[in-house]
Backbone as numpy.savetxt, mean C-alpha at the origin, in Angstrom:
# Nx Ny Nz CAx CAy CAz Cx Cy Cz
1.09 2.34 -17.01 -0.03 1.49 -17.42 -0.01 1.37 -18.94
-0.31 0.23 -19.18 -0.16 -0.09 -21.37 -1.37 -0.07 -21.01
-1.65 -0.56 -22.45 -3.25 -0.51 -23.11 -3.66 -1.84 -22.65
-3.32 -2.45 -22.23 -3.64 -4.06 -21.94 -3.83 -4.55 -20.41
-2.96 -3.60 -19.36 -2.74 -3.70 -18.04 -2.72 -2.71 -17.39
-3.68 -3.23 -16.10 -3.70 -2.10 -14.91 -2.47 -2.79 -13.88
-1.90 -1.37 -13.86 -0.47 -1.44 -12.47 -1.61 -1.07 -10.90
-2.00 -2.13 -10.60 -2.50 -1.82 -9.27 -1.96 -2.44 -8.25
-2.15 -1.38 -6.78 -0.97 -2.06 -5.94 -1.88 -3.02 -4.99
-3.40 -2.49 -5.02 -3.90 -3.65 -4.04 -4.11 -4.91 -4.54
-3.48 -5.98 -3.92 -3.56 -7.57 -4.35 -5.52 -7.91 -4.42
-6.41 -7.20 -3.35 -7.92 -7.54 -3.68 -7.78 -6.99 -4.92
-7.89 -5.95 -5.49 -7.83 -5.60 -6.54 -7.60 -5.98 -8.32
-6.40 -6.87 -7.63 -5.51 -7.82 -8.90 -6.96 -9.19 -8.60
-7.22 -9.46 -7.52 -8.24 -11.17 -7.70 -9.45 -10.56 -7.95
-10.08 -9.24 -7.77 -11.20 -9.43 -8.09 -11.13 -9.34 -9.85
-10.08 -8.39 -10.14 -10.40 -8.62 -11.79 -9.36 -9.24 -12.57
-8.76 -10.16 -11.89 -8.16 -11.26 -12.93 -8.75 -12.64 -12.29
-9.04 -13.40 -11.42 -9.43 -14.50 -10.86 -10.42 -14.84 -11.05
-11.08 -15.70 -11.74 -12.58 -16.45 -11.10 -12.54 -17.24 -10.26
-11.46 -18.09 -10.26 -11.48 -19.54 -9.06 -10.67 -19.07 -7.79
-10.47 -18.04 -7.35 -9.89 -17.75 -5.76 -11.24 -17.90 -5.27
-11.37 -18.04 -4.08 -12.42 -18.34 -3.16 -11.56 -18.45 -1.57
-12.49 -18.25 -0.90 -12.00 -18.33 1.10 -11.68 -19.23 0.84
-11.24 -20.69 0.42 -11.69 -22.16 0.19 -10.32 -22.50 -0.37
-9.64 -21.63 -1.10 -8.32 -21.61 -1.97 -7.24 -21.59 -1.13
-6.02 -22.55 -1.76 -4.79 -22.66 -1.34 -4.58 -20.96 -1.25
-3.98 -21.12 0.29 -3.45 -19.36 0.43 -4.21 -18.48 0.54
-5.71 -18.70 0.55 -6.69 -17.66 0.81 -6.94 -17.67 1.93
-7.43 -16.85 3.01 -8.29 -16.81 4.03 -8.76 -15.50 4.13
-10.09 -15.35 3.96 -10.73 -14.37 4.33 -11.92 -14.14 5.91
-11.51 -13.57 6.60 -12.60 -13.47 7.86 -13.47 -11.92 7.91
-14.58 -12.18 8.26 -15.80 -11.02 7.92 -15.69 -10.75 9.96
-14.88 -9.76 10.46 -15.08 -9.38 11.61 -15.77 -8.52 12.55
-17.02 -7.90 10.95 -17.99 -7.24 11.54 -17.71 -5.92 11.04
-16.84 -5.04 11.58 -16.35 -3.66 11.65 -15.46 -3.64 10.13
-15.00 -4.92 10.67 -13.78 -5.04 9.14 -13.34 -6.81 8.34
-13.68 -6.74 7.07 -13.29 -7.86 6.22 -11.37 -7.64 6.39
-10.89 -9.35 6.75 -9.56 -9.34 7.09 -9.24 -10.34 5.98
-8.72 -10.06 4.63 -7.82 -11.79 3.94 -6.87 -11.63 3.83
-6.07 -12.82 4.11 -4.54 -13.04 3.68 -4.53 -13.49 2.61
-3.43 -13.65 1.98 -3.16 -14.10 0.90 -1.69 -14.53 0.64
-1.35 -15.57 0.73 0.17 -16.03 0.43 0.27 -16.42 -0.97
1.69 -15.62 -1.51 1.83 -15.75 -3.07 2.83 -16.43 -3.36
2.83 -17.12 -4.16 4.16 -17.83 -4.33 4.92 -17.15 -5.62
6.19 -17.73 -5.83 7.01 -16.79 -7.04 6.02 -16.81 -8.42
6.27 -15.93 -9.40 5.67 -16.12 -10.62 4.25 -16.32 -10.47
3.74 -15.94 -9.74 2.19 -16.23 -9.28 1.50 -15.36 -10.50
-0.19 -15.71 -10.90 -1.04 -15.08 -11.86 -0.83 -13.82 -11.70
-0.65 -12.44 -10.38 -0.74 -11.26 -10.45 0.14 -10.62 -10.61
1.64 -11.28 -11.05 2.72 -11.04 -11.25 3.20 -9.96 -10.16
2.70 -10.01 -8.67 3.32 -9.83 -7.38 4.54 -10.74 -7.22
5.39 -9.95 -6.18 6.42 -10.83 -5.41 5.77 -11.80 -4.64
6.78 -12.24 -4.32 6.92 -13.51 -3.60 6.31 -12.77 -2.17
5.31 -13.57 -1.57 5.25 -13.38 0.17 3.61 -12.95 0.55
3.40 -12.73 1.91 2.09 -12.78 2.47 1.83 -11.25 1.83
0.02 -11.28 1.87 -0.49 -9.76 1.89 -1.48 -10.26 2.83
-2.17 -8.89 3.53 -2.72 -8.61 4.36 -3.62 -7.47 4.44
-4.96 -7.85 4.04 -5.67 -6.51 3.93 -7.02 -6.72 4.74
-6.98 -5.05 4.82 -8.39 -5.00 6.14 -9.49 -3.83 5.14
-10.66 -4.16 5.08 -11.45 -3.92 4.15 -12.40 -2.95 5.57
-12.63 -1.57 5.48 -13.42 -1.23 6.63 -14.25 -1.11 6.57
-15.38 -1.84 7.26 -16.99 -1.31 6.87 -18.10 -0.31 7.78
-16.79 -0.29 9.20 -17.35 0.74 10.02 -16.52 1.26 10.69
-15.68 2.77 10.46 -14.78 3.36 10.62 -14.65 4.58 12.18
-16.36 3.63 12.99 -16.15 4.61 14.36 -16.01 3.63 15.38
-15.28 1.96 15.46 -15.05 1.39 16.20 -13.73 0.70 15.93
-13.04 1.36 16.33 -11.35 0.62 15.24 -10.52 0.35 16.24
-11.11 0.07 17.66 -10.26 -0.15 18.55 -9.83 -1.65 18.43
-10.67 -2.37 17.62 -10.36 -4.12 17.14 -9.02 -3.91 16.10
-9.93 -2.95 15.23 -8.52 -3.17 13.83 -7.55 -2.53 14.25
-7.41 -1.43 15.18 -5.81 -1.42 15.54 -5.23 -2.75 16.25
-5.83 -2.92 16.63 -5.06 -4.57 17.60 -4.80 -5.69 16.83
-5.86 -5.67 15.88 -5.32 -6.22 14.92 -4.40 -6.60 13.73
-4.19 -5.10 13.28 -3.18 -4.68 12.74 -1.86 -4.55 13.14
-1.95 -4.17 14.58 -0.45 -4.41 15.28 -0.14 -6.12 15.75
-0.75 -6.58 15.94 -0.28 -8.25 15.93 0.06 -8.92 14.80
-0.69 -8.06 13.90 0.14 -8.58 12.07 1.75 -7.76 12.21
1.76 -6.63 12.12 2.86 -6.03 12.62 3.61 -6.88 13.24
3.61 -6.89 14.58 4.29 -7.98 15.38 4.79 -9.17 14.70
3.91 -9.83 14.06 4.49 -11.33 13.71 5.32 -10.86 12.32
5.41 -10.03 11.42 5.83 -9.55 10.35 7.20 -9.10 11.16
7.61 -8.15 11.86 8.80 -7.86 12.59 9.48 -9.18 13.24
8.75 -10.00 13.46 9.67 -10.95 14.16 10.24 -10.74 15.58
11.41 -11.29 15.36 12.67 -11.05 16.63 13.60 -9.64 16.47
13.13 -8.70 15.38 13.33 -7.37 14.95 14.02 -6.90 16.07
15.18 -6.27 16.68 15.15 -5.25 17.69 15.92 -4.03 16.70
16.23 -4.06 15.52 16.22 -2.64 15.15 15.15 -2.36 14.09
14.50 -1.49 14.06 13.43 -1.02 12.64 13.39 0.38 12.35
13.49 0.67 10.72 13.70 2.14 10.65 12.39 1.73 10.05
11.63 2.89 10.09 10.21 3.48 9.33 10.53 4.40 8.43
9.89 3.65 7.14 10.35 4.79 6.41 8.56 5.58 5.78
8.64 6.83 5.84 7.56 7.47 5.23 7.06 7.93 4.09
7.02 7.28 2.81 7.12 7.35 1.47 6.09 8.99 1.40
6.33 9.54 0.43 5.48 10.43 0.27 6.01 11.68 -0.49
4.97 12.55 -0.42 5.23 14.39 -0.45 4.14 14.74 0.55
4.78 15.61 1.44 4.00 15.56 2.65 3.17 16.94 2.23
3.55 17.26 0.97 2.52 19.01 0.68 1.20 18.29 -0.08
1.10 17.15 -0.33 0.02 16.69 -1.11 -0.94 15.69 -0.34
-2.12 15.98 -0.23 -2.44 15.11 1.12 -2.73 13.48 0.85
-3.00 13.35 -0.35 -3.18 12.37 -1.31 -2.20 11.42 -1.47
-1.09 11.87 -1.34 0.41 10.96 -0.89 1.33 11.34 0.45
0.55 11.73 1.17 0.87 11.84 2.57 1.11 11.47 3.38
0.29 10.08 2.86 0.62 9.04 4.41 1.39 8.56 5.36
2.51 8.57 4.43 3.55 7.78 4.83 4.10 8.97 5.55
4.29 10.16 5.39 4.90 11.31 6.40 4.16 11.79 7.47
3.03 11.63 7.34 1.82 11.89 8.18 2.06 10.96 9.38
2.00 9.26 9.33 2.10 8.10 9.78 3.56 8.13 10.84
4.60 8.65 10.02 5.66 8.49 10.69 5.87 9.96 11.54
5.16 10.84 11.65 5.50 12.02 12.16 4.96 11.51 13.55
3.71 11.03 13.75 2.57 10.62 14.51 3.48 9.40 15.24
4.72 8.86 14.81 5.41 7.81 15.55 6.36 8.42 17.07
5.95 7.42 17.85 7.28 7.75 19.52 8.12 7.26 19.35
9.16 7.65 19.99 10.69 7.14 19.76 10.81 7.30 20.98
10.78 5.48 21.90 10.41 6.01 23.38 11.87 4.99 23.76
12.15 5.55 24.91 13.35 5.36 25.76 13.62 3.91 26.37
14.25 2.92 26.31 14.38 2.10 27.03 13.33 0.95 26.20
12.80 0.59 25.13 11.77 -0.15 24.15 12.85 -0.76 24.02
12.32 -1.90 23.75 12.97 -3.26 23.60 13.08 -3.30 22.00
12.53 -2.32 21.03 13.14 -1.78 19.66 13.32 -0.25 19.42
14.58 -0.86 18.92 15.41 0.65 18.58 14.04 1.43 17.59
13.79 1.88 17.46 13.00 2.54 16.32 13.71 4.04 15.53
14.15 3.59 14.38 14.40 4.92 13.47 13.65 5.56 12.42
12.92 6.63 12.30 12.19 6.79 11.41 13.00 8.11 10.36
12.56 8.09 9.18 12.74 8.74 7.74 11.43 9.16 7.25
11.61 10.62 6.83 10.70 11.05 5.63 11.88 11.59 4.10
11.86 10.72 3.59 12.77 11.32 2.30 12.48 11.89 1.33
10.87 12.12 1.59 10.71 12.89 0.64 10.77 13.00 -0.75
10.08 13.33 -1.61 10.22 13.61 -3.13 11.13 14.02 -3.62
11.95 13.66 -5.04 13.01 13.62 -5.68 12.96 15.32 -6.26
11.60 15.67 -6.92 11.36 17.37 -6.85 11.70 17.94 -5.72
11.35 18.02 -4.71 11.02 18.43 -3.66 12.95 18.52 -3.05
13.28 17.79 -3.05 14.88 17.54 -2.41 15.79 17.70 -3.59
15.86 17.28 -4.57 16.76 17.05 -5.19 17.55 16.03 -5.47
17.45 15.31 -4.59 17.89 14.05 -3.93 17.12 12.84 -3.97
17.42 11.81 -4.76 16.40 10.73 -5.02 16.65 10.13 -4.00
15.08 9.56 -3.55 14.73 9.03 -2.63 15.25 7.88 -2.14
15.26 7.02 -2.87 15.82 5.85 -3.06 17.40 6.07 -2.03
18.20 6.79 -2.87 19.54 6.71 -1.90 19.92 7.45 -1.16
18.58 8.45 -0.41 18.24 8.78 0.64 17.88 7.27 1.76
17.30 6.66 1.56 16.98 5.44 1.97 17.87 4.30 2.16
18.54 4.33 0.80 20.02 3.65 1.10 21.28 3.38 2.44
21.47 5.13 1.92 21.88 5.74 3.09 21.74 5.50 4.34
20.83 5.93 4.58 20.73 5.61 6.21 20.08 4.47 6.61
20.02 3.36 5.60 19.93 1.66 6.11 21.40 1.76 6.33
22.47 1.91 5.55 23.94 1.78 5.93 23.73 2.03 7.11
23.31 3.79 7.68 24.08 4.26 8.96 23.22 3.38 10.16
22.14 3.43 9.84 21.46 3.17 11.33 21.42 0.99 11.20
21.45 0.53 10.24 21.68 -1.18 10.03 20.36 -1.76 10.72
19.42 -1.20 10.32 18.02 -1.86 11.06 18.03 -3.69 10.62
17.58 -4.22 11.39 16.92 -5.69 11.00 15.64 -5.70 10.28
14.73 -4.90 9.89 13.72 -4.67 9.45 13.13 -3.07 9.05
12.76 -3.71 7.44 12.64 -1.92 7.67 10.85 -2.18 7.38
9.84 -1.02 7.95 8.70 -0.86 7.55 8.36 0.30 6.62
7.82 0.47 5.13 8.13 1.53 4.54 6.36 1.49 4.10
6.02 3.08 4.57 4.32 3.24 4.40 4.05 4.12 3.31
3.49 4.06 2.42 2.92 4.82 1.27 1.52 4.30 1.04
1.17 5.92 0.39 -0.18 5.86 -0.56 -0.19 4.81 -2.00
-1.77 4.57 -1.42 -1.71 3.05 -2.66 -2.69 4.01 -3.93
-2.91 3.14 -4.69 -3.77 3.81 -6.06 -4.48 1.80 -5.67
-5.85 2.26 -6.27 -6.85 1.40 -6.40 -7.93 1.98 -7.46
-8.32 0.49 -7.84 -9.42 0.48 -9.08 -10.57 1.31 -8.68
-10.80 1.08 -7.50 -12.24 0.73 -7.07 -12.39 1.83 -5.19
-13.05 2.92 -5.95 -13.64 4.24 -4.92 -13.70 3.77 -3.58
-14.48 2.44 -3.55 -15.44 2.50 -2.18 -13.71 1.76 -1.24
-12.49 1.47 -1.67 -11.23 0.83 -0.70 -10.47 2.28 -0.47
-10.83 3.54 -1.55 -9.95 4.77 -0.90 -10.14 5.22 0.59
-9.01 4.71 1.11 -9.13 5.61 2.57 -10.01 4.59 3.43
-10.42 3.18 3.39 -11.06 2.22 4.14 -10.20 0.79 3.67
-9.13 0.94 3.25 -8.52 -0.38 3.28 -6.88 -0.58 3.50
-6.81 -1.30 4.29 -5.12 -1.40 4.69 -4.66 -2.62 4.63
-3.21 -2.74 3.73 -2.74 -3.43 3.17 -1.35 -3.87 3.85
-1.31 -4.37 4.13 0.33 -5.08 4.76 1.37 -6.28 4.03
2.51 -6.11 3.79 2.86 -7.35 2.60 4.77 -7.11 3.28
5.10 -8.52 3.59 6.18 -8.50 3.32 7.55 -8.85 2.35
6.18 -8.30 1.32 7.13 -8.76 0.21 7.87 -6.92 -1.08
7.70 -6.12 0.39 8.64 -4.95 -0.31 7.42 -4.40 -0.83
7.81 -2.70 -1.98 7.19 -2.27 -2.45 7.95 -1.32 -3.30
6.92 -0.82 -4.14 7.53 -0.06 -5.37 6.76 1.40 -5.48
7.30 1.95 -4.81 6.50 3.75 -5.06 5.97 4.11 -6.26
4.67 4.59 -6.37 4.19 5.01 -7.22 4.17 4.51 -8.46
4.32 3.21 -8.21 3.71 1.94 -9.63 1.92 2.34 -10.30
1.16 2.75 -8.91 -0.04 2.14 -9.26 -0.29 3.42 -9.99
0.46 4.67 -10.04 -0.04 6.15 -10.64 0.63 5.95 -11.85
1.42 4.50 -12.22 2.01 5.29 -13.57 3.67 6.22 -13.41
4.20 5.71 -12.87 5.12 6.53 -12.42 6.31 5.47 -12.91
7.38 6.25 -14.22 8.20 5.90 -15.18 9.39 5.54 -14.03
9.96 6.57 -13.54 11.18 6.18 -12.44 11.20 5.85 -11.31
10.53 4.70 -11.09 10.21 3.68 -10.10 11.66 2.83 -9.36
11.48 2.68 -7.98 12.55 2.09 -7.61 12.19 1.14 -6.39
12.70 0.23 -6.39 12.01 -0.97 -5.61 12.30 -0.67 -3.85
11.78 -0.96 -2.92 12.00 -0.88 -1.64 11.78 -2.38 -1.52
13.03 -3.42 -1.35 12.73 -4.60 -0.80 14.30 -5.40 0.24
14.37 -6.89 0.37 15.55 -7.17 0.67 16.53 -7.46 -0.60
16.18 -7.30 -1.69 17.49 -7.36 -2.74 17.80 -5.84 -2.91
17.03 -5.12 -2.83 17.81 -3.73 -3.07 18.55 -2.64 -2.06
17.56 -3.51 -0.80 18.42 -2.69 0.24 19.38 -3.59 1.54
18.86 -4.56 0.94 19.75 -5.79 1.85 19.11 -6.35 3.29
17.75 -5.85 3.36 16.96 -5.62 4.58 15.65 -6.41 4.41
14.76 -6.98 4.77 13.48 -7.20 4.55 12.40 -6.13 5.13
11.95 -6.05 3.96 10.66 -4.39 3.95 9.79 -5.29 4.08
9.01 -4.34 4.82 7.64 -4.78 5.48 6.88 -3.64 4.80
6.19 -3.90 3.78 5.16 -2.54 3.21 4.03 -2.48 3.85
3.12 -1.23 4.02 1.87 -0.81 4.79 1.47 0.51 4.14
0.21 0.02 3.31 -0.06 1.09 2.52 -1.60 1.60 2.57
-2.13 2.75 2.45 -3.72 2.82 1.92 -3.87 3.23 0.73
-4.57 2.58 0.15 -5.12 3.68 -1.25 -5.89 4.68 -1.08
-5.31 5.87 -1.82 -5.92 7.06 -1.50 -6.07 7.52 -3.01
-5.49 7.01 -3.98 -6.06 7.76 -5.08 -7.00 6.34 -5.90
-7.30 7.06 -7.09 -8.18 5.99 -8.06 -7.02 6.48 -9.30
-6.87 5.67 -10.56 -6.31 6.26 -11.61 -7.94 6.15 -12.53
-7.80 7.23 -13.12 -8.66 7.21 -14.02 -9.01 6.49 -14.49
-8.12 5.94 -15.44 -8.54 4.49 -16.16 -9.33 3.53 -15.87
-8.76 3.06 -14.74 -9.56 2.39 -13.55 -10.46 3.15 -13.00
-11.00 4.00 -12.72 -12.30 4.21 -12.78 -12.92 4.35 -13.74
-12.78 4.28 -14.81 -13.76 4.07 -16.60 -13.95 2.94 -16.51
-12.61 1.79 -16.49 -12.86 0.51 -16.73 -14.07 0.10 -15.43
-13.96 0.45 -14.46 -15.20 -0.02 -13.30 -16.75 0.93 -14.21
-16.71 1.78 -14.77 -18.06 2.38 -14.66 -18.62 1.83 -16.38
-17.62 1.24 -17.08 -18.47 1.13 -17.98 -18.51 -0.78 -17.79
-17.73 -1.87 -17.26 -17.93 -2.77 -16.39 -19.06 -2.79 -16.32
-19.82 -2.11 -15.71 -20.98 -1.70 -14.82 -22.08 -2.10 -15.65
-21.84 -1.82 -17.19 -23.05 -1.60 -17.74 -22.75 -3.28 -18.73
-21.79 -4.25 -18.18 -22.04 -5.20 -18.71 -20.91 -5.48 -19.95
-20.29 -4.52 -20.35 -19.59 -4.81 -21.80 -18.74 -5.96 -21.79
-18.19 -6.56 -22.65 -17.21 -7.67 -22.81 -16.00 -7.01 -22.45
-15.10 -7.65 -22.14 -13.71 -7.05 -21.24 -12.55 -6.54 -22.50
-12.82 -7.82 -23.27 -12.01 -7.33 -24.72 -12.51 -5.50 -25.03
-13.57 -5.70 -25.21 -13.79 -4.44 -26.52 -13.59 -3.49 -24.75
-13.76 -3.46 -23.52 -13.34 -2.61 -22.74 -11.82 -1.89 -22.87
-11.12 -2.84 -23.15 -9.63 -3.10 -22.79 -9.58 -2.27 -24.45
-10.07 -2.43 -25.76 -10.14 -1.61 -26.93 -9.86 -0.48 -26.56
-11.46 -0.24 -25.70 -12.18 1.27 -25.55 -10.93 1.92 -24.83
-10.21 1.15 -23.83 -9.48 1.96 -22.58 -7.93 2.54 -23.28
-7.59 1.33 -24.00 -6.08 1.58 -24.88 -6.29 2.82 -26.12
-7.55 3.42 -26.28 -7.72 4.24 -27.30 -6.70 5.68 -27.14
-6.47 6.69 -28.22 -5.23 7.33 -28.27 -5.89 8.71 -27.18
-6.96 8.72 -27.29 -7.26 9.84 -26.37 -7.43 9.49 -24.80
-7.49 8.42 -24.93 -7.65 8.03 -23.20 -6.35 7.54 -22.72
-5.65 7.00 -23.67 -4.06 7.33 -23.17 -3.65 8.37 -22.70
-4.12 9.53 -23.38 -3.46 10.68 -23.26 -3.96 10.97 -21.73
-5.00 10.08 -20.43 -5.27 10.54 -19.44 -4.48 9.65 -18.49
-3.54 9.10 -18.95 -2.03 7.99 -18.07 -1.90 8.34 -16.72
-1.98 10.19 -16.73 -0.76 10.63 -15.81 -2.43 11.50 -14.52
-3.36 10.97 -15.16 -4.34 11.48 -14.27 -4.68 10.91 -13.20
-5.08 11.09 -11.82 -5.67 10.59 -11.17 -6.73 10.91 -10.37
-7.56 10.44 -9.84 -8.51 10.99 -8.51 -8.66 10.69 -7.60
-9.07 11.76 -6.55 -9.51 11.46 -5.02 -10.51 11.65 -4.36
-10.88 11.46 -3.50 -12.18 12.18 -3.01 -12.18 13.72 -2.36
-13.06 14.26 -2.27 -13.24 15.56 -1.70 -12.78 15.42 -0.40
-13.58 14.22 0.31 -13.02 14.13 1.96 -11.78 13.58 1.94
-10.77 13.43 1.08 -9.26 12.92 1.46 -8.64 13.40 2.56
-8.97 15.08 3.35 -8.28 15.21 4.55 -8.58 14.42 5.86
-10.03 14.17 5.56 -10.74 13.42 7.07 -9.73 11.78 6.71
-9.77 11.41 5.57 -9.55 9.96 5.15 -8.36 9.87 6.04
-7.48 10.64 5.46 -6.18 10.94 5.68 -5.50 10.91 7.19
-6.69 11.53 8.19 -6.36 11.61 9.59 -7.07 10.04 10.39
-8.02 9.82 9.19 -8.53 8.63 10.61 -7.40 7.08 10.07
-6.97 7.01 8.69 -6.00 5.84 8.20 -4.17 6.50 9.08
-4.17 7.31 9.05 -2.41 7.67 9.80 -2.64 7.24 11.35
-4.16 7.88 11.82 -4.04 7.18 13.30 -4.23 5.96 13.33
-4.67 5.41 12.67 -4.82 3.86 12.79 -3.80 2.73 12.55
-2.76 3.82 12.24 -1.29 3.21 11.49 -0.41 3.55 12.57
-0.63 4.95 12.92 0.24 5.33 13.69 -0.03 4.76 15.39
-1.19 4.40 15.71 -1.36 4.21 17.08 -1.49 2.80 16.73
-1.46 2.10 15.85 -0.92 0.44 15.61 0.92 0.60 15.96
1.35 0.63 14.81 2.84 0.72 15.05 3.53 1.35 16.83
2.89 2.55 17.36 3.20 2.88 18.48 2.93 2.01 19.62
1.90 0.94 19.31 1.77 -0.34 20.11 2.59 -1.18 20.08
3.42 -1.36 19.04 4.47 -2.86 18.68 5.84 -1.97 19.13
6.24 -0.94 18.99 7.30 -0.37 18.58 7.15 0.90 20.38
């Protein structure tokens, strides 16, 4: 993150604080209010204002997290049409599975069947952290797109978001790839998409942390200031020095188990 820009991975995120003129009403917008859960798409085109890739996003905003028998069905028919005519797919599980906060993606894929006679092959991966292995992730991933040659890969990680009330109640779907640990600030970043691995990634992520920053910039927001002298206040030398910080909530373990089943018993429906 510079002094000028937030690296955030949720696309609501990028329109609520760079956009005034998106609206339900907008080329490429659609937003539907389904009661339990706010659903918008969003189709981006190249070079677009949020300086995202190219391709659809898909996010589910939850507003009541003890009836999710809709948003799994829902979520797996986005699935579905995102896979296509797919009959091979590796899952990949972005993460460190000792941190519960970036868990998801190992959590998600542990929770996956690998059932007999499915009309898709299903291969799943946890590769784990570059500390943790030794072995960068990335051509851990490489790798075994060579061996196993999926038609589609789905790769799930923890998102970072501006804004408290989407940790652990919002799910994001985009087939336009993804980049681990962009939204924390993270220097040796490596892309998961079809130019780097020769495959089209299907990303599926929750935000589970906040970066600091982004939560200052929302709380002093709050009280009205001009965005300039915010963007001053935020680039200052001591609040730089909080880059590499982030936060979560206290309940991140509950978060953690009700977003993996909702991922995991989606995907175990398509797959």
């Amino acid at each position: 993150m510079n002094k000028n820009h937030f690296e955030l991975d949720c696309i609501m995120d990028l329109i609520e604080l760079q956009s005034k003129n998106i609206s339900p009403k907008s080329k490429g917008f659609r937003q539907i209010d389904h009661g339990i859960y706010i659903k918008t798409k969003v189709h981006l085109k190249n070079n677009n204002e949020f300086g995202k890739p190219q391709g659809v996003y898909i996010t589910y905003d939850v507003k009541n997290d003890e009836k999710v028998g809709a948003l799994v069905c829902d979520i797996k028919n986005e699935i579905k049409k995102l896979i296509g005519g797919a009959k091979r797919v590796l899952v990949v599980g972005i993460g460190n599975d000792v941190l519960l906060s970036d868990s998801l993606g190992p959590k998600v894929v542990s929770n996956l069947q690998i059932k007999e006679g499915s009309e898709i092959e299903l291969y799943k991966i946890c590769p784990n952290v570059a500390s943790n292995t030794g072995i960068d992730s990335f051509d851990l991933i490489k790798s075994v797109t060579n061996i196993v040659k999926p038609e589609k890969i789905i790769a799930i990680d923890s998102l970072a978001s501006r804004n408290f009330s989407r940790v652990g109640s919002s799910f994001q779907l985009s087939d336009a790839g993804i980049v681990p640990g962009s939204g924390c600030g993270k220097r040796q970043q490596f892309v998961l998409n079809k130019e780097s691995l020769g495959v089209p990634v299907i990303a599926i992520g929750v935000p589970m942390v906040v970066h600091i920053k982004s939560c200052l910039f929302e709380l002093l927001s709050s009280i009205k200031m001009e965005q300039l002298n915010l963007l001053n206040i935020l680039s200052s030398d001591k609040l730089n020095a909080l880059n590499g910080v982030i936060l979560t909530p206290k309940e991140i373990d509950l978060m953690l188990e009700f977003c993996a089943g909702v991922l995991a018993n989606a995907l175990n429906a398509v797959i």
